[in-house]
Coordinates of C-alpha atoms in Angstrom, one line a residue:
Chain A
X1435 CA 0.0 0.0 0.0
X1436 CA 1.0 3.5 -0.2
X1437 CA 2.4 3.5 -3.5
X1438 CA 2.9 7.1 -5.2
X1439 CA 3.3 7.0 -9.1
X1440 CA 5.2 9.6 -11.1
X1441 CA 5.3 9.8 -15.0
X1442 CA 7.1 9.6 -17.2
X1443 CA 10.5 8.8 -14.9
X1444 CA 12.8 10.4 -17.8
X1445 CA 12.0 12.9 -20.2
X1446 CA 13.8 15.0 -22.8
X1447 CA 12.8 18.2 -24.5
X1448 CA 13.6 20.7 -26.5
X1449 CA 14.3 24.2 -25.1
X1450 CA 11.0 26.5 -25.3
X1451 CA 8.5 23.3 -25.2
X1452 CA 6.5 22.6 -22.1
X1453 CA 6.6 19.4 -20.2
X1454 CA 3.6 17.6 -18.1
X1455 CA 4.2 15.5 -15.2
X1456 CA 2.0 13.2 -13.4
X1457 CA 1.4 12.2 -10.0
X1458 CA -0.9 10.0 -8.9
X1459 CA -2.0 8.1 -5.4
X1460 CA -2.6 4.8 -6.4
X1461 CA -4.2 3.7 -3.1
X1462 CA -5.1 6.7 -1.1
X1463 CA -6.7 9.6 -1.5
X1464 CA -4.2 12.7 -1.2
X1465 CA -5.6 16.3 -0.6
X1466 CA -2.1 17.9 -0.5
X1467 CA 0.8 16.8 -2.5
X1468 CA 4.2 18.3 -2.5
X1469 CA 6.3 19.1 -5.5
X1470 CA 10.3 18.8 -4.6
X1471 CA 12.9 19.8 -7.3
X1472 CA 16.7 18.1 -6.8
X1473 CA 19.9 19.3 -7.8
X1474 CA 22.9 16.6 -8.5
X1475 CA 24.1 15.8 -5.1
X1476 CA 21.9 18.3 -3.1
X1477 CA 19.2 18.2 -0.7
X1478 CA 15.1 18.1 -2.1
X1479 CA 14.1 21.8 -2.2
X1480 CA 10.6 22.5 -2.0
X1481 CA 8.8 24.4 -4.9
X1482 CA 5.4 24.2 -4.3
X1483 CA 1.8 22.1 -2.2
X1484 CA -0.4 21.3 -4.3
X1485 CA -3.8 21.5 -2.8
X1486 CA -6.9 19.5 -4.5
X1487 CA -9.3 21.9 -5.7
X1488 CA -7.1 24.9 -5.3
X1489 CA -4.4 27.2 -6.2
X1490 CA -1.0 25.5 -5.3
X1491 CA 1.1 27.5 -2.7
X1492 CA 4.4 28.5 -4.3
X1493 CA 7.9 28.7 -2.2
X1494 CA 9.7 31.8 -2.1
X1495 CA 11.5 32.6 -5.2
X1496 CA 9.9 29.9 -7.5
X1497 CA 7.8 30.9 -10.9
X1498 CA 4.4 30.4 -10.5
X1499 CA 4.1 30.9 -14.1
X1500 CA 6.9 28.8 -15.5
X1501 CA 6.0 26.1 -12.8
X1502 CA 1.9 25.6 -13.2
X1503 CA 0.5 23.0 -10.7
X1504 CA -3.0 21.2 -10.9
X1505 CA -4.6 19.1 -8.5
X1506 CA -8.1 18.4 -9.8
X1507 CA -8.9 15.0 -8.0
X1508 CA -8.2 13.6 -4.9
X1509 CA -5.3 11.0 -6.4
X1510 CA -3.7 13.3 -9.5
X1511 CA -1.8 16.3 -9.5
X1512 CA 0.3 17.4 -12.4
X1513 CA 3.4 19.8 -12.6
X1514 CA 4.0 21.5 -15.9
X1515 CA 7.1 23.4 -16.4
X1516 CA 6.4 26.0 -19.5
X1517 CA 8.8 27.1 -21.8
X1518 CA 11.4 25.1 -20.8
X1519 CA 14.9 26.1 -20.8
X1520 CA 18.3 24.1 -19.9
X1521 CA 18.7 25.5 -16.4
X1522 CA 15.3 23.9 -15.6
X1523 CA 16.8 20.7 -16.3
X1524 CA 16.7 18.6 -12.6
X1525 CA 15.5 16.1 -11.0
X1526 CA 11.8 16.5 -9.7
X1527 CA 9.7 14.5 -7.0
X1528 CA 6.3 14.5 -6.1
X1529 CA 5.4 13.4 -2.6
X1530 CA 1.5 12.7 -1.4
X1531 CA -0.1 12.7 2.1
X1532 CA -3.0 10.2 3.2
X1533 CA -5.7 11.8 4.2
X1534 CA -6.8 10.0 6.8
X1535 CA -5.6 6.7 8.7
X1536 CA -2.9 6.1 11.2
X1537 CA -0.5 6.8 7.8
X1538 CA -1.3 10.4 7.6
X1539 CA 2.0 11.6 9.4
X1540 CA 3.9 10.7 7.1
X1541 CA 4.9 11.7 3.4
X1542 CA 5.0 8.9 0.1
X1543 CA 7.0 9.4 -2.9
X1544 CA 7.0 9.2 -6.2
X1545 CA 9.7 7.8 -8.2
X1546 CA 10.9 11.1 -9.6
X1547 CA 11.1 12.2 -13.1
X1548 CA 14.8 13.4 -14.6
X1549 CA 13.8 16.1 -17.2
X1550 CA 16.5 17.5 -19.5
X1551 CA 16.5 20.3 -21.5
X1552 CA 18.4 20.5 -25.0
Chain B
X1043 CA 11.5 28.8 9.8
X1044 CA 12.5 25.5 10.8
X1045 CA 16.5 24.6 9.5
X1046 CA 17.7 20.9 9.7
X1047 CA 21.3 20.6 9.6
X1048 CA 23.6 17.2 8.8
X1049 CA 26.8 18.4 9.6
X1050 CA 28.5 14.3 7.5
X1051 CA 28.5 14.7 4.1
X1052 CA 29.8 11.4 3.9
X1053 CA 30.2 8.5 6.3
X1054 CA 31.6 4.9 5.7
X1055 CA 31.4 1.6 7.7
X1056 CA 32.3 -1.3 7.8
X1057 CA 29.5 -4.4 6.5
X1058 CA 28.3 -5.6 10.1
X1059 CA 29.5 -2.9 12.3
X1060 CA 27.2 0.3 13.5
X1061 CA 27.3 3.6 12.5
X1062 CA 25.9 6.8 13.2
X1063 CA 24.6 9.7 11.3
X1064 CA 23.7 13.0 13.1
X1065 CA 20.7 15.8 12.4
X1066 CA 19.9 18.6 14.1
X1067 CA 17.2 20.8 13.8
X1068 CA 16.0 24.4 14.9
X1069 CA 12.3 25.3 15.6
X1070 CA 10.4 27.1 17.7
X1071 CA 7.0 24.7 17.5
X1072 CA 6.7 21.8 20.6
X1073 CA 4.9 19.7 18.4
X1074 CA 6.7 18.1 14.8
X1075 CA 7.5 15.4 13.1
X1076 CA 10.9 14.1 12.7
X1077 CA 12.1 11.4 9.5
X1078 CA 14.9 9.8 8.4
X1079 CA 14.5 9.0 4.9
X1080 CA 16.8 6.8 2.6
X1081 CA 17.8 8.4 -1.2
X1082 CA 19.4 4.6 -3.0
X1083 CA 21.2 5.4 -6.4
X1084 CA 17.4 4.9 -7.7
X1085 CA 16.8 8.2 -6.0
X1086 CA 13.4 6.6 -4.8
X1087 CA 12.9 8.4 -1.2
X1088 CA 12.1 5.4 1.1
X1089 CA 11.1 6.5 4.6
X1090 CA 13.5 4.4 7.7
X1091 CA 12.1 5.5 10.5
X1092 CA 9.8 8.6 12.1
X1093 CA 10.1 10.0 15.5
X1094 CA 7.2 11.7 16.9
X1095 CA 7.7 14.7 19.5
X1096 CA 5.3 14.0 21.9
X1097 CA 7.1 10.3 22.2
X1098 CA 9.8 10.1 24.6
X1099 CA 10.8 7.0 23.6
X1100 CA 12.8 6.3 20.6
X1101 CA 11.7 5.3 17.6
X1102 CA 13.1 1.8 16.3
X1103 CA 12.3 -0.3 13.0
X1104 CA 14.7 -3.5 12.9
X1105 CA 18.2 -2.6 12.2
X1106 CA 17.5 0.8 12.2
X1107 CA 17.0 3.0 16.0
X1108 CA 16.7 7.1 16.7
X1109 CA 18.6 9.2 19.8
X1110 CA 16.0 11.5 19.9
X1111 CA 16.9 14.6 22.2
X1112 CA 13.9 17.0 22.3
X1113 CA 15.9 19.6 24.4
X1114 CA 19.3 19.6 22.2
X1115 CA 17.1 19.3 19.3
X1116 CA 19.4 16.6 18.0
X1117 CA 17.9 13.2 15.9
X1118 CA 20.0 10.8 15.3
X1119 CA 20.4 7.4 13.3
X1120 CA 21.7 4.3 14.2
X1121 CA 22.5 1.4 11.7
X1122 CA 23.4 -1.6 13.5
X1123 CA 24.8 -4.6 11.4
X1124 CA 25.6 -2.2 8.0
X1125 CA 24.7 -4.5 5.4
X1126 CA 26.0 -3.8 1.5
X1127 CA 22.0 -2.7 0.7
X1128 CA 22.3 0.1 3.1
X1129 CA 24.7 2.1 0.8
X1130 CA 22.4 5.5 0.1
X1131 CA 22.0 9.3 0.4
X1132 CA 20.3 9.4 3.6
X1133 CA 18.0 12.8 4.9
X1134 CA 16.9 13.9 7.8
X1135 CA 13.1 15.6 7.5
X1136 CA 10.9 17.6 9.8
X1137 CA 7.2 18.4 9.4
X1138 CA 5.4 20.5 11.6
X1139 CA 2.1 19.7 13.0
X1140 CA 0.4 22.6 12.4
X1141 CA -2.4 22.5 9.8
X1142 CA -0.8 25.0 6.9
X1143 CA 2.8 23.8 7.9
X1144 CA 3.1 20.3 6.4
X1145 CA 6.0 20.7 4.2
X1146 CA 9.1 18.8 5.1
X1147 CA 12.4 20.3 5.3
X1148 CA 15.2 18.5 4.2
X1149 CA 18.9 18.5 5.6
X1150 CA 21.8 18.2 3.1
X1151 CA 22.1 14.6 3.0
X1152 CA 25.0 12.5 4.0
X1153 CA 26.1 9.6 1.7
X1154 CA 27.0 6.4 3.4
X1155 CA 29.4 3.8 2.1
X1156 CA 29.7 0.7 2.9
X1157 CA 32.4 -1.1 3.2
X1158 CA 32.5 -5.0 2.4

């Protein structure tokens, strides 16, 4: 149980293209899910919660517009980086909370996607 | 805002011995949660072992066992009988337990080797 699924695990694009990735609670429902962007050999830095049937919540310093977040059901939130340029290339990790249930304290992940920008 | 801080980049052992990673952590909240999570080459983040505040008493799962010091604010982890599997990035996390302050912070990480 508490298995987060994130799609596609590698992608490549070309500079100025956007690129959609998915998500998705596969056996719990997930009001708030966490969007984490990793550097090579550094610590997960938060970008943004995702909140299911509202506007995401953005860290300090990240592009709400470059960075656009939807979480329009309970299991699915999506994280599409617009416009994509090379320095967005990293490695990003999505993260889901149970809702309810003695597993609620803690956080699941996905398996990360490695998007690179050419 | 709540810091955590791993002062090892790196630590080694050797397969079958113990070792111990530090964290420490600053906040000004009585009530949190405290994570060790485990980063293998995969970079899957697979949760080791929580600690909650309220709990006096460490935290354990197999192999695996927190010194959890509320007043110095220190967390740490103990690996008892390192086995090769154990070789990851492993992060310290806290989450706060106040509805709007879920996020986890994330220390820098420290890379353990294992030695066979």
């Amino acid at each position: 149980g508490a298995v987060v699924s994130q799609h596609p695990s590698r992608v490549i694009c070309k500079s100025g293209t956007s690129v959609k990735i998915e998500c998705r609670s596969l056996d719990f429902q997930a009001t708030t899910m966490f969007w984490y962007r990793q550097f090579p050999k550094q610590s997960l830095m938060l970008m943004a919660t995702s909140n299911e049937g509202s506007k995401a919540t953005y860290e300090q310093g990240v592009e709400k517009d470059k960075f656009l977040i939807n979480h329009a059901s309970l299991t699915l939130s999506t994280l599409t980086v617009t416009s994509a340029h090379p320095e967005d290339s990293s490695f990003y990790i999505c993260s889901a909370r149970d809702s309810a249930g003695a597993r609620r304290t803690e956080a699941f992940f996905g398996q990360g996607t490695r998007l690179t920008v050419v | 805002a709540q810091t955590v801080t791993q002062s090892q980049p790196e630590m080694s052992v050797q397969e079958a011995e113990t070792v111990t990673l530090s964290c420490t952590y600053d906040t000004s909240e009585s009530d949190y949660y405290l994570f060790w999570y485990k980063q293998p080459p995969s970079r899957q983040m697979i949760l080791v072992i929580r600690q909650e505040a309220y709990k006096q008493q460490n935290a354990t799962e197999n192999r695996f066992s927190v010194n959890f010091q509320k007043a110095a604010k220190s967390f740490s982890l103990k690996i008892s009988d390192s086995q090769l599997g154990d070789a990851a990035m492993y992060f310290c996390a806290y989450r706060g337990d106040n509805f709007g302050n879920e996020k986890l912070t994330f220390g820098t990480g420290t890379r353990l080797t294992i030695i066979p």
